[in-house]
Tab-separated table of C-alpha atoms in Angstrom:
chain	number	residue	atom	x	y	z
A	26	UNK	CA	120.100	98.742	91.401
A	27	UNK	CA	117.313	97.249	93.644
A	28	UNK	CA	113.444	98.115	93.973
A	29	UNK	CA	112.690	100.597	96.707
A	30	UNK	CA	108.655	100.824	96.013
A	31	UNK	CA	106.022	98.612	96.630
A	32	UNK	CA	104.354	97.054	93.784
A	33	UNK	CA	100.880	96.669	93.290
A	34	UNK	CA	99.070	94.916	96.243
A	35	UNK	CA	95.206	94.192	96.557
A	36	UNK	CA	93.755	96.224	98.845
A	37	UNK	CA	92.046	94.190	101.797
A	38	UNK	CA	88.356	94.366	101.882
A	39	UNK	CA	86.930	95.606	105.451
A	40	UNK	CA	84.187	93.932	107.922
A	41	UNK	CA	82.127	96.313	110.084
A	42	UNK	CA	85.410	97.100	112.183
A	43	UNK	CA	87.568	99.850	112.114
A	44	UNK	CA	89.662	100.437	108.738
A	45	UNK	CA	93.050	101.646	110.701
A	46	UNK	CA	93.975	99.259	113.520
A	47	UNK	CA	97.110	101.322	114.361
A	48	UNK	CA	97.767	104.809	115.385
A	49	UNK	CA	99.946	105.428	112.629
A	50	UNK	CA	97.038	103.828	110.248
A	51	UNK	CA	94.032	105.884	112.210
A	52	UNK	CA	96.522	109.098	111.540
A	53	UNK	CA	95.710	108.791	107.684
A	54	UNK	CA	92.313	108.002	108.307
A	55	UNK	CA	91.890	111.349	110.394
A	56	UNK	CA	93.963	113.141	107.595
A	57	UNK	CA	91.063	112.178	104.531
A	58	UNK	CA	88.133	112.471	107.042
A	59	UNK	CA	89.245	116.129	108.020
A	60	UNK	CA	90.127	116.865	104.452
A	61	UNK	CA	86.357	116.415	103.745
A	62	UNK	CA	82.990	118.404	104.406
A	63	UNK	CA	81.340	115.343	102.713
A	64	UNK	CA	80.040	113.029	104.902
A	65	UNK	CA	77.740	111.097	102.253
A	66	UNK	CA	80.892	110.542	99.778
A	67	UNK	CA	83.139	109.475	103.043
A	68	UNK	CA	80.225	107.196	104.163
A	69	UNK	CA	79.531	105.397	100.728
A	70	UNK	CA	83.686	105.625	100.303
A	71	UNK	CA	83.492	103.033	103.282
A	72	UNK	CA	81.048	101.078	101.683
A	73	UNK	CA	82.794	100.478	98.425
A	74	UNK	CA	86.183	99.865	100.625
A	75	UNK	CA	84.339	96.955	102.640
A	76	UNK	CA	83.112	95.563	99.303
A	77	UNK	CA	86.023	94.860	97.787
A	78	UNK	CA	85.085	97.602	95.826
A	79	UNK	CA	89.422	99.086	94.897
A	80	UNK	CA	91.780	97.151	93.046
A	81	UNK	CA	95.245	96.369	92.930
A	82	UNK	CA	96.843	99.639	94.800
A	83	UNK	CA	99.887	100.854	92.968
A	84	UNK	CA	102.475	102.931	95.847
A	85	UNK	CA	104.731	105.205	93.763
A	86	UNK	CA	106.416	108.465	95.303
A	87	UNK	CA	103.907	111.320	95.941
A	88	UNK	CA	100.811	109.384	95.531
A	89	UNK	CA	98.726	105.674	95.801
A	90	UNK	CA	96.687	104.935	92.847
A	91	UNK	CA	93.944	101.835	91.815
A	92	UNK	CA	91.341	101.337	89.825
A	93	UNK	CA	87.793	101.453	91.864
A	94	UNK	CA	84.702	100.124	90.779
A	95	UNK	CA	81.774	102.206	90.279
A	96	UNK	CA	78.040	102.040	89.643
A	97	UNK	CA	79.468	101.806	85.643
A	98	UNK	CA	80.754	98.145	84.281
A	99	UNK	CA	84.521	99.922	83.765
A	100	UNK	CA	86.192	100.756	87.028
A	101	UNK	CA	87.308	104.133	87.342
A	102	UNK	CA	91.038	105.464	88.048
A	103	UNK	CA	91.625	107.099	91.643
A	104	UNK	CA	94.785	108.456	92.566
A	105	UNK	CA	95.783	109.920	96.313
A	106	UNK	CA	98.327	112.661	96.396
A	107	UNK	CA	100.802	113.423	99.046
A	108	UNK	CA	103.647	115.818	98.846
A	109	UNK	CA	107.387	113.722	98.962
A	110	UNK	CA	109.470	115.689	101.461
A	111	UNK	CA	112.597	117.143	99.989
A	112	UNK	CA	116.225	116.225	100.181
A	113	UNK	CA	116.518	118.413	103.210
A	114	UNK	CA	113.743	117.221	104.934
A	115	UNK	CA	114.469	113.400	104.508
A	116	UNK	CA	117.857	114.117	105.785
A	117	UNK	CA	116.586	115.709	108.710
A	118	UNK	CA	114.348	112.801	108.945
A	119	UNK	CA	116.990	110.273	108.451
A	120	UNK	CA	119.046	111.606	111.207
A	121	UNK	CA	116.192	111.950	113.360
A	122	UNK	CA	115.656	108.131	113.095
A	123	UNK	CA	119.377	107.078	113.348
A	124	UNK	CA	119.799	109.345	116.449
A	125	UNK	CA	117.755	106.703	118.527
A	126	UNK	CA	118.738	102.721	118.215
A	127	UNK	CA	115.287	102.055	118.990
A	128	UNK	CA	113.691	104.215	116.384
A	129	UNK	CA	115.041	101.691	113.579
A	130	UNK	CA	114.173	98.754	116.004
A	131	UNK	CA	110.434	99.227	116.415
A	132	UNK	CA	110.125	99.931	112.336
A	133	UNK	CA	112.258	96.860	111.689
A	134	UNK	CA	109.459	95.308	113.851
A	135	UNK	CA	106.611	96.630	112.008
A	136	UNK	CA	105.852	99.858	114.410
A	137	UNK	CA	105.653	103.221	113.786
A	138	UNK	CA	107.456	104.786	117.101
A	139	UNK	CA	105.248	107.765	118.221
A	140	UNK	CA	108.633	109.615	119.602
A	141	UNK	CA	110.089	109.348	115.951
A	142	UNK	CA	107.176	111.501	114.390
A	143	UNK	CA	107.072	113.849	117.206
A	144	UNK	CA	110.823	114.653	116.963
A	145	UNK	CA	110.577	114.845	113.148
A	146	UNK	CA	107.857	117.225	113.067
A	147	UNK	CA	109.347	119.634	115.280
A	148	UNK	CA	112.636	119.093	113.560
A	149	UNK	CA	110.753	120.184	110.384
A	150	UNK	CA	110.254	116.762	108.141
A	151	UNK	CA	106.575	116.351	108.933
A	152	UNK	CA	105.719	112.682	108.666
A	153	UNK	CA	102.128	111.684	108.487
A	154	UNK	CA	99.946	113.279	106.549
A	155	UNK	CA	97.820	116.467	107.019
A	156	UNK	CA	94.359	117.493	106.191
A	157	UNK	CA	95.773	120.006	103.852
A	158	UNK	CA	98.246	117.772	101.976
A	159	UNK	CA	95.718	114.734	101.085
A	160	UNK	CA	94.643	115.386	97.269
A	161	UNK	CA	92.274	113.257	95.457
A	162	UNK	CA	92.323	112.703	92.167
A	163	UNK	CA	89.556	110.617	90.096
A	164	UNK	CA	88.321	110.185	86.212
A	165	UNK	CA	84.840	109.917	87.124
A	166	UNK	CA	82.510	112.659	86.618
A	167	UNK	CA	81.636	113.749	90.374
A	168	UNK	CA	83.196	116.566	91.244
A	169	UNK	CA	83.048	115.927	94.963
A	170	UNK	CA	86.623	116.490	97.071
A	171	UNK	CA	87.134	113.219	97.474
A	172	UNK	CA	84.559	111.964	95.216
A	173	UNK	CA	83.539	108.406	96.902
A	174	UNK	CA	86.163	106.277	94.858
A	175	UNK	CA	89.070	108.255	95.722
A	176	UNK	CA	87.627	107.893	99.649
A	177	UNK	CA	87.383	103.929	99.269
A	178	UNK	CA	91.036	104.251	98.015
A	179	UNK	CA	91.901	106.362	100.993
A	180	UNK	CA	90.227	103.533	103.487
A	181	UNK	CA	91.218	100.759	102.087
A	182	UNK	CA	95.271	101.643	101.639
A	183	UNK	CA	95.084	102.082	105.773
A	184	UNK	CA	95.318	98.729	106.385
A	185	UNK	CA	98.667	98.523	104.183
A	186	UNK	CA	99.776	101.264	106.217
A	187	UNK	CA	98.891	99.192	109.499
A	188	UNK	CA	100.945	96.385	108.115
A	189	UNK	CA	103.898	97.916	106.819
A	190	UNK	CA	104.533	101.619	107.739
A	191	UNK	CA	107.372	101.643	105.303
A	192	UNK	CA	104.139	102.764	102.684
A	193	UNK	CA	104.853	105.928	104.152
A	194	UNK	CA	107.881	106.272	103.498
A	195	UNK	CA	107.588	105.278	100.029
A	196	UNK	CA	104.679	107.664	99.505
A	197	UNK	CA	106.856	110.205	101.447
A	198	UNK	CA	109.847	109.425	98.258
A	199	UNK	CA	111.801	107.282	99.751
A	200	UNK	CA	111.813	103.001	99.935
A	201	UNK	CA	112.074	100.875	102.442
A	202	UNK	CA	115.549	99.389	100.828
A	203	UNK	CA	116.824	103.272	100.277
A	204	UNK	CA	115.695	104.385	103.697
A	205	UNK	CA	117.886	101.501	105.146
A	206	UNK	CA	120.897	102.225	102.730
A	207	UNK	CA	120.804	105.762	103.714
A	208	UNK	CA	120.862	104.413	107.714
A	209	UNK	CA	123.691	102.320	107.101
A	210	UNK	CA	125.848	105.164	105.626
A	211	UNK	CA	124.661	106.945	108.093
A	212	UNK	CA	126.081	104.285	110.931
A	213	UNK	CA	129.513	103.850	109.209
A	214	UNK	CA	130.098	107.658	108.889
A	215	UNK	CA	129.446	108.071	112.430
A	216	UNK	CA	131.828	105.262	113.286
A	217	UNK	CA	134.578	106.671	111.496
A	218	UNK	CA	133.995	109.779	112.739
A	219	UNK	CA	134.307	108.473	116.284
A	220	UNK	CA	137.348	106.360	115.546
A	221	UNK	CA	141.183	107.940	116.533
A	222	UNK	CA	142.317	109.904	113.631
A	223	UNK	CA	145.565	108.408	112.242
A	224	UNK	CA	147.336	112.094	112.085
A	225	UNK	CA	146.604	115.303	113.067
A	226	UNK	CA	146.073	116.277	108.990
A	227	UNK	CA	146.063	119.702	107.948
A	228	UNK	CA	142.650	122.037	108.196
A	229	UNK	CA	141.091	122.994	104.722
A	230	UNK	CA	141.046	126.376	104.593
A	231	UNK	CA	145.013	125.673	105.192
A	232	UNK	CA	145.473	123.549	102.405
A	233	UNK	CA	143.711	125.235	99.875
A	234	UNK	CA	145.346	128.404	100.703
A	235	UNK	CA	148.886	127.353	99.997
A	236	UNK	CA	147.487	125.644	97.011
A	237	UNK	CA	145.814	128.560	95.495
A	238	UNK	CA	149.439	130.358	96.267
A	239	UNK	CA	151.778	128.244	94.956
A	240	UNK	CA	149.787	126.934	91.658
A	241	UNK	CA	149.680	128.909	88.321
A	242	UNK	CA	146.744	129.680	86.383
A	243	UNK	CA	145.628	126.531	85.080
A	244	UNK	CA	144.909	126.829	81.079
A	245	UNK	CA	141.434	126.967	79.217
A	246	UNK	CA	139.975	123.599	78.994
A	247	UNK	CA	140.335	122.086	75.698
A	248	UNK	CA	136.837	121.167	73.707
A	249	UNK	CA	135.367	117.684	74.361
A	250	UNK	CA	136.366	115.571	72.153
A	251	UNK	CA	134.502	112.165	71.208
A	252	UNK	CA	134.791	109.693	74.141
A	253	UNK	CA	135.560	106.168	73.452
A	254	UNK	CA	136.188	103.302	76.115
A	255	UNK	CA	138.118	99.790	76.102
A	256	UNK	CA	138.787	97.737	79.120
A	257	UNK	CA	142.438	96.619	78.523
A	258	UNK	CA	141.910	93.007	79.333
A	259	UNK	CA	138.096	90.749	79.709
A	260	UNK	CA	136.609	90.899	83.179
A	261	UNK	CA	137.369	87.500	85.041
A	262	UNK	CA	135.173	84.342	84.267
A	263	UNK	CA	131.997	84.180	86.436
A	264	UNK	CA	131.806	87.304	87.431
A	265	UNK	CA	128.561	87.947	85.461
A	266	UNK	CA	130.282	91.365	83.831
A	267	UNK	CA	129.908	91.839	80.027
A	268	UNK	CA	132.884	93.904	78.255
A	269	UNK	CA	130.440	95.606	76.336
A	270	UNK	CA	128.244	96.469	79.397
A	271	UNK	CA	131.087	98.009	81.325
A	272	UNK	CA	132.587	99.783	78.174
A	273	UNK	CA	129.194	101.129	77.405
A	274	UNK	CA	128.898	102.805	81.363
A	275	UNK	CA	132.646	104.195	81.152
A	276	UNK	CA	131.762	106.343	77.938
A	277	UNK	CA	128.593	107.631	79.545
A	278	UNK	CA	130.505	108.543	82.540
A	279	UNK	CA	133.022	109.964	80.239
A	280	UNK	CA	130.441	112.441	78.510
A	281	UNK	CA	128.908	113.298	81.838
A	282	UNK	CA	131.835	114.191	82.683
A	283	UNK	CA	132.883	116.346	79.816
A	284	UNK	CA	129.064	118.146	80.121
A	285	UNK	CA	129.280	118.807	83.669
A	286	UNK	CA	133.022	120.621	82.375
A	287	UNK	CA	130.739	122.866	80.394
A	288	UNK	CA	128.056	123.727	82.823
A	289	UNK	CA	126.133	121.513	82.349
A	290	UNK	CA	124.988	119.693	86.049
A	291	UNK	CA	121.242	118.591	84.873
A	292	UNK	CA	122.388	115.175	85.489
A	293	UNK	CA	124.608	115.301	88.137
A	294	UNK	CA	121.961	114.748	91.006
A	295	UNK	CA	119.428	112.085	89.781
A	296	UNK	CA	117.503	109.492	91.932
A	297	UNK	CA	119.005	105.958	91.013
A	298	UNK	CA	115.185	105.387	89.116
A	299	UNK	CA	115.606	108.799	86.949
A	300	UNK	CA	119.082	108.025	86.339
A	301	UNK	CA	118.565	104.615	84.768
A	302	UNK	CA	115.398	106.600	82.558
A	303	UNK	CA	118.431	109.142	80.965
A	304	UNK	CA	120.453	105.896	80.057
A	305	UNK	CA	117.348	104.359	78.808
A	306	UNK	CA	116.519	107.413	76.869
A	307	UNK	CA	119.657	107.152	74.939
A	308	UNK	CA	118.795	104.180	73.337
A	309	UNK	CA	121.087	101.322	74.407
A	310	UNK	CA	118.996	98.392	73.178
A	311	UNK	CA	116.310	96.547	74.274
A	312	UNK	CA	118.374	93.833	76.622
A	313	UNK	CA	119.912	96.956	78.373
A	314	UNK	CA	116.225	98.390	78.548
A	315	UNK	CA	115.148	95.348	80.239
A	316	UNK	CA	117.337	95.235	82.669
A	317	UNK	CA	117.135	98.829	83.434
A	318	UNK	CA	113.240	98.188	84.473
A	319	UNK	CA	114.421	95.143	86.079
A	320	UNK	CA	117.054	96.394	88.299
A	321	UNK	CA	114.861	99.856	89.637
A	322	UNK	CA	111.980	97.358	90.182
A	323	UNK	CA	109.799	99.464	88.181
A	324	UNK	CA	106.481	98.758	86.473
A	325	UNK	CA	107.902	98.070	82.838
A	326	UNK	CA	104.427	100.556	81.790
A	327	UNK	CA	105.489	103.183	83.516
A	328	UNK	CA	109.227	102.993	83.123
A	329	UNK	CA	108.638	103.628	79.175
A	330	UNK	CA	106.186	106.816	80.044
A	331	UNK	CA	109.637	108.002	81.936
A	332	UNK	CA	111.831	107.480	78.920
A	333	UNK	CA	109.491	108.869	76.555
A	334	UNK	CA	109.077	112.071	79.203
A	335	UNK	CA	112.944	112.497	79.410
A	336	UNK	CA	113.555	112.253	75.588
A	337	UNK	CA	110.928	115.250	75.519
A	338	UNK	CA	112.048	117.473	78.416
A	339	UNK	CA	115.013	115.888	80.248
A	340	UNK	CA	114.988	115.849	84.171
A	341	UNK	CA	112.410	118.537	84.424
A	342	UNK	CA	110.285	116.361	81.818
A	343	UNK	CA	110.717	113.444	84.329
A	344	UNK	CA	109.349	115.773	87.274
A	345	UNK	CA	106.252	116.804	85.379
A	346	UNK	CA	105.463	113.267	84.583
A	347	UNK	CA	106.244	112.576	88.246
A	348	UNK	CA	105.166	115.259	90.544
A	349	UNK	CA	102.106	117.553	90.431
A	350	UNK	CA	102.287	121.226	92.372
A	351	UNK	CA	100.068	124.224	92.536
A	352	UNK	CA	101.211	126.528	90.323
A	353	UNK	CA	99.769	130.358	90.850
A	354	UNK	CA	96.328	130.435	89.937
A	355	UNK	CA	96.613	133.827	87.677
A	356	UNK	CA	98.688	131.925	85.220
A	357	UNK	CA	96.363	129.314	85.153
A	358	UNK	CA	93.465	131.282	85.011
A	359	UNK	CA	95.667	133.214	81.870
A	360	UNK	CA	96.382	130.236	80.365
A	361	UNK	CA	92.394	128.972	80.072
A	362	UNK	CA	91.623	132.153	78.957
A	363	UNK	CA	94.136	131.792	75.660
A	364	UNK	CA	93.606	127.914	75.066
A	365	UNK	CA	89.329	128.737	74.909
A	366	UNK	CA	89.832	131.145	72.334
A	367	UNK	CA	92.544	128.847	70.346
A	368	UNK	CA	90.042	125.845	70.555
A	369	UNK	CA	87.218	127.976	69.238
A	370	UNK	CA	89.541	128.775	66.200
A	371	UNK	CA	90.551	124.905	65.941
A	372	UNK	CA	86.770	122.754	66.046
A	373	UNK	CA	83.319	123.867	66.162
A	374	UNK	CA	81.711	121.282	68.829
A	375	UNK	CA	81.893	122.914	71.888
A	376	UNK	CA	85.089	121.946	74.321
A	377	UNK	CA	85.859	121.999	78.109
A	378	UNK	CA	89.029	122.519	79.711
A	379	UNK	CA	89.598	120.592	83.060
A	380	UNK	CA	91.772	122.465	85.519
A	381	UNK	CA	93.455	120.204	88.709
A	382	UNK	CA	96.572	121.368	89.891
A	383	UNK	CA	99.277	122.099	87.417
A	384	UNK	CA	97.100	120.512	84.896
A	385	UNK	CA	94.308	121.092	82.130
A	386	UNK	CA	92.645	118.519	80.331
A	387	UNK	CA	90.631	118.610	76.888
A	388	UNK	CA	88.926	115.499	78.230
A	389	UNK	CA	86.627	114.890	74.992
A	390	UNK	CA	89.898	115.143	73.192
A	391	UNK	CA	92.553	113.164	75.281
A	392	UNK	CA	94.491	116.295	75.501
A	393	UNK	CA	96.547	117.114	78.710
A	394	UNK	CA	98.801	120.202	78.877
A	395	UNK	CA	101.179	120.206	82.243
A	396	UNK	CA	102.868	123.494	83.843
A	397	UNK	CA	106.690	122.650	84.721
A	398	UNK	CA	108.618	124.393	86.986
A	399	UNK	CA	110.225	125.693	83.929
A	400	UNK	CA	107.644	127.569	83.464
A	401	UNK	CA	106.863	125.225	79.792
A	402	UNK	CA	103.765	123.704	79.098
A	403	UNK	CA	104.423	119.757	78.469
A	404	UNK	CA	102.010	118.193	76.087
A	405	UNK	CA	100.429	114.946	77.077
A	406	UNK	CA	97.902	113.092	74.988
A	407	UNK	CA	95.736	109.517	76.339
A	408	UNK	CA	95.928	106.021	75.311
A	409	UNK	CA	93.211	103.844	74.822
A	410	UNK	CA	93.923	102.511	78.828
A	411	UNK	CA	93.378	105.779	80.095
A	412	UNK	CA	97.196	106.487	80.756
A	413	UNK	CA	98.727	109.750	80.141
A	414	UNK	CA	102.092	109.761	77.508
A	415	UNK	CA	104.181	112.711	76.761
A	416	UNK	CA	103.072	113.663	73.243
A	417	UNK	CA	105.530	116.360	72.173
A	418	UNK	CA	108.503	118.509	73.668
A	419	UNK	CA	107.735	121.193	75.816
A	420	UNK	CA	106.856	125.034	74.742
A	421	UNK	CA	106.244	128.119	76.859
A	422	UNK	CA	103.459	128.855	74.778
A	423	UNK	CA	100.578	126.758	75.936
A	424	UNK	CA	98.942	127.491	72.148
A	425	UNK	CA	101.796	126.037	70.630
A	426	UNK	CA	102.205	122.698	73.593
A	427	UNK	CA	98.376	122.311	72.386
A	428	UNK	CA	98.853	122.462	69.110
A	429	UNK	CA	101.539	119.951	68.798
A	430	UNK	CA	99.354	117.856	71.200
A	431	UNK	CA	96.396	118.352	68.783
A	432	UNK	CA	98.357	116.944	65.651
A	433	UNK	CA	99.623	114.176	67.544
A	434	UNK	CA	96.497	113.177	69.027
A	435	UNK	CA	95.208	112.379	65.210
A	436	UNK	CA	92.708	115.773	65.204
């Protein structure tokens, strides 16, 4: 496995000039500054981007986060949300930039080609950001949209962007190293497709027609049955392989193979990074943990949140942790309604539920309940850092997700 996001990076404080020296850079600008009605917070935004003001800026799919110093001695946490494009759309973009040699050339040089967006927008994989799709998130108290620390986050990340407009990709979902692994399948299946076919072959439809005639009803499968593994003989000196590595990977194949046999396809799709968070979630030992954060590249922190959000809710515990969305704002407004009158019953100071997104937050309480696309609420509770954990396994009631948030929290 090899890293495909950034890590962190200081952002680069700003003179008087311009914070986006590119197009491609000036494009994001343009996104937050239409985004905004604000022109006090975007002004003083600029002001705490040119001091120096926002820390180390953490690039993860869907969003760039840092802490950002305020007019208070602790920094506060800012967070810039952008919708990853989906599977379809990143093929569509993927092809887009394969379908032009020079496309890959001028990003391999550090440019953003202004013929790749255009084509990829109108082939439906929007690129650059949009008014609309810029969210800010921030844990101090002003509720301004952005406040002024999510705004110096916004500024000061263009100049990454200027540098190295693979950020975009990776905020898009995708890596620079993935994007180019993707290209390079890409490149070989077009040359074999090109290349003379050795024989004429037989067409599909064909073959599985005089298969389906000629081949009796194949039997119920049996039930799984407990799957061990043993490599016959030692892999070969030097190679680096350990018997009890590869041994350990062939009976997890072997059980995803005998769940997918049942229905069960949960796993059968994963990003590399999710992937190596199920194996992790089964426990295979710390060495095996270590090198599972050191082979996806990722932040050894956030890596454990993963595992702990998997052993709670499997995949669709992962995307909560992951991915916010805007769920429909009747359920939300439902869901307040029920959680007020079950924190009435549960303390007698007087509480406030936080609504952003998918999310509500018992601040006072380091309480966080999250909507899935489940349609479960996933309880999350906060550490000391200010970092969110999963604190319990998921429940359609929210009632019930806050209770077992509650007891875990120590109320």
């Amino acid at each position: 496995m090899s890293s495909s996001i950034p890590g962190p990076r200081r952002a680069p404080a700003r003179g008087k000039r311009a914070f986006a020296a590119t197009w491609w850079g000036q494009a994001w600008v343009t996104a937050l500054e239409d985004s905004s009605l604000d022109s006090g917070r975007l002004s003083r935004g600029r002001t705490y981007a040119r001091k120096g003001m926002v820390g180390a800026v953490v690039i993860a799919p869907g969003q760039v986060r840092a802490a950002v110093q305020g007019s208070r001695p602790r920094p506060y946490r800012s967070a810039v949300h952008l919708p990853v494009l989906t599977d379809a759309q990143w093929d569509t973009l993927l092809d887009t930039i394969a379908a032009r040699a020079g496309h890959l050339a001028a990003l391999l040089d550090g440019e953003m080609p202004a013929e790749l967006v255009d084509d990829a927008r109108r082939a439906g994989a929007p690129f650059l950001p949009q008014p609309a799709e810029l969210d800010p998130e921030c844990s101090c108290p002003d509720w301004g949209y952005p406040c002024k620390h999510a705004a110096a986050l916004c500024y000061a990340i263009a100049a990454t962007i200027d540098d190295d407009p693979f950020v975009l990709f990776a905020v898009r979902g995708r890596g620079r190293e993935e994007v180019f692994a993707e290209l390079r399948a890409r490149r070989a299946a077009a040359q074999e497709t090109t290349a003379p076919p050795a024989s004429s072959g037989v067409p599909a439809a064909a073959a599985y027609a005089h298969w389906a005639e000629h081949t009796p009803e194949l039997p119920e499968l049996p039930e799984p049955a407990a799957h061990t593994a043993a490599l016959p003989v030692a892999p070969p000196p030097g190679t680096g392989l350990v018997t009890a590595d590869l041994e350990r990977l062939m009976a997890d194949a072997a059980a995803r193979a005998a769940r997918i046999l049942t229905g069960d396809t949960a796993s059968l799709h994963l990003p590399q990074h999710q992937d190596a968070v199920r194996i992790a979630a089964s426990s295979p030992g710390p060495e095996w943990f270590h090198h599972l954060i050191q082979n996806t590249g990722t932040n050894p922190t956030a890596f454990a949140r993963l595992t702990r959000a998997w052993r709670h809710g499997g995949p669709t515990g992962v995307t909560v942790a992951e991915q916010p969305h805007t769920p429909d704002p009747t359920v939300m407004k439902a869901t307040r309604t029920a959680l007020d009158a079950a924190l009435a019953e549960m303390t007698d100071s007087p509480t406030h539920l936080r609504a952003w997104r998918n999310r509500l937050t018992l601040t006072q309480h380091g309480i966080q309940l999250r909507l899935g696309p489940d349609a479960r609420w996933y309880p999350y509770r906060q550490d000391e850092d200010g970092e969110w954990w999963p604190a319990a396994p998921a429940d359609s009631d929210p009632v019930t997700a806050l209770t077992a948030a509650w007891s875990q929290n120590g109320e």
